[in-house]
Amino acid sequence: MYGIRVVNYRSADSSHRVQIYQVAEESPDASFELYLSPDTRKPDGFEKLALRNMDDGDFTGSRLEYLADTIHGEPDVGTWHVLDERFVAGDGRIYAIAVYGPDDDGRDDELELLTTALKWFCPPDMGCDAEASVD
């Protein structure tokens, strides 16, 4: 992790987590290239489901979707479903928002959490409007 402190938000039962942090690589794609390389340690049972380019108009980002048997420091919920989006924010820096939840309850809840977090994300030291910052 790089830059800002890692910020974690957990559900009351710790079965869902939203994690936000800044990445050091020069682009979202470069960040995922490094993460997916054989030299980078991944969670036990890591299974890549998809890597998508999310570029749209002024938005630059990529989203990795994967499953993991365990997530360090998190409870045993069975298989974890993870959506990890890395993007260029309004301050020109690259950030990640990763959403974790149990795979056995469906995958829509992680997408809803990620979409909401992206919509309301405001980089540190930027005066963002009370309106959502990313549409």
XYZ file of C-alpha atoms in Angstrom:
135
model
C 0.000 0.000 0.000
C 1.148 3.517 -0.762
C 0.218 7.097 0.030
C -2.869 7.448 2.207
C -3.552 5.109 5.088
C -5.575 2.065 4.186
C -9.174 2.743 5.159
C -11.460 -0.185 5.986
C -15.198 -0.181 6.514
C -16.726 -3.411 7.817
C -20.293 -4.574 8.239
C -21.407 -5.175 11.840
C -20.872 -8.932 11.462
C -17.541 -8.442 9.556
C -18.842 -10.463 6.608
C -18.402 -7.523 4.211
C -15.534 -5.067 3.901
C -14.822 -2.025 1.771
C -11.121 -1.145 1.601
C -9.724 2.074 0.113
C -6.077 2.886 -0.526
C -3.712 4.655 -2.922
C -1.494 2.635 -5.260
C 2.011 3.539 -6.413
C 1.923 2.267 -9.994
C 1.526 4.715 -12.877
C -1.835 3.344 -14.058
C -4.632 1.019 -12.962
C -3.517 -1.516 -15.589
C 0.095 -1.423 -14.362
C -1.119 -1.938 -10.795
C -3.070 -5.047 -11.763
C -0.220 -6.326 -13.924
C 1.993 -6.250 -10.828
C -0.687 -7.768 -8.572
C -1.389 -10.616 -10.997
C 2.294 -11.403 -11.575
C 3.597 -14.676 -10.131
C 5.879 -12.671 -7.802
C 2.972 -11.083 -5.878
C 1.469 -13.088 -3.040
C -2.272 -13.571 -3.267
C -4.896 -14.863 -0.847
C -5.218 -18.629 -0.383
C -7.459 -20.142 -3.024
C -7.133 -17.101 -5.340
C -9.131 -17.593 -8.537
C -9.277 -14.771 -11.067
C -12.758 -14.452 -12.567
C -12.339 -11.364 -14.746
C -10.200 -8.306 -15.379
C -12.136 -5.535 -17.108
C -11.150 -2.146 -18.448
C -13.675 0.336 -17.043
C -12.579 3.430 -19.021
C -15.575 5.595 -19.859
C -15.311 9.243 -20.889
C -13.234 11.005 -18.231
C -13.068 7.889 -16.031
C -9.937 5.720 -16.249
C -9.959 2.459 -14.345
C -9.835 -1.318 -14.319
C -11.716 -3.884 -12.227
C -10.473 -7.265 -11.062
C -13.014 -9.802 -9.877
C -11.798 -12.854 -8.001
C -12.568 -15.506 -5.411
C -10.438 -16.432 -2.401
C -10.702 -19.103 0.268
C -9.398 -16.783 2.977
C -8.674 -13.095 3.415
C -5.961 -12.265 5.966
C -7.438 -10.858 9.149
C -11.022 -11.546 8.120
C -13.460 -14.162 9.465
C -14.079 -17.491 7.774
C -17.174 -16.873 5.638
C -16.457 -19.639 3.155
C -15.318 -18.436 -0.246
C -14.853 -14.671 -0.528
C -16.032 -12.756 -3.608
C -13.889 -9.682 -4.286
C -14.287 -6.725 -6.643
C -11.133 -4.598 -6.755
C -11.310 -1.417 -8.833
C -8.267 0.779 -9.409
C -8.838 4.173 -10.979
C -7.507 7.663 -11.581
C -9.242 10.090 -9.206
C -9.854 13.825 -9.524
C -6.463 14.590 -7.950
C -4.660 12.615 -10.696
C -3.582 9.857 -8.288
C -4.425 6.171 -8.572
C -6.642 4.670 -5.859
C -8.157 1.264 -5.211
C -11.522 0.426 -3.774
C -11.860 -3.265 -2.999
C -15.099 -4.821 -1.793
C -15.173 -8.210 -0.080
C -18.140 -10.424 0.778
C -19.166 -14.073 1.001
C -19.653 -15.642 -2.413
C -22.517 -17.841 -1.255
C -24.929 -14.907 -0.783
C -24.700 -13.881 -4.435
C -22.458 -11.292 -6.058
C -24.800 -8.348 -6.463
C -24.166 -6.967 -2.981
C -20.438 -6.490 -3.629
C -21.188 -4.689 -6.903
C -23.679 -2.419 -5.133
C -21.130 -1.574 -2.409
C -18.419 -0.885 -4.992
C -20.680 1.294 -7.129
C -21.711 3.340 -4.095
C -18.118 3.729 -2.854
C -16.938 4.858 -6.298
C -19.813 7.309 -6.621
C -19.000 8.991 -3.302
C -15.190 8.718 -3.361
C -13.405 12.013 -2.686
C -9.592 12.086 -2.697
C -7.871 13.424 0.429
C -7.298 17.183 0.431
C -9.834 17.788 -2.353
C -12.894 19.851 -1.665
C -15.548 17.610 -3.157
C -19.139 18.697 -3.454
C -21.788 17.179 -1.228
C -23.106 15.642 -4.453
C -21.547 12.355 -5.494
C -18.137 12.960 -7.068
C -18.180 10.232 -9.745
C -21.241 9.367 -11.844
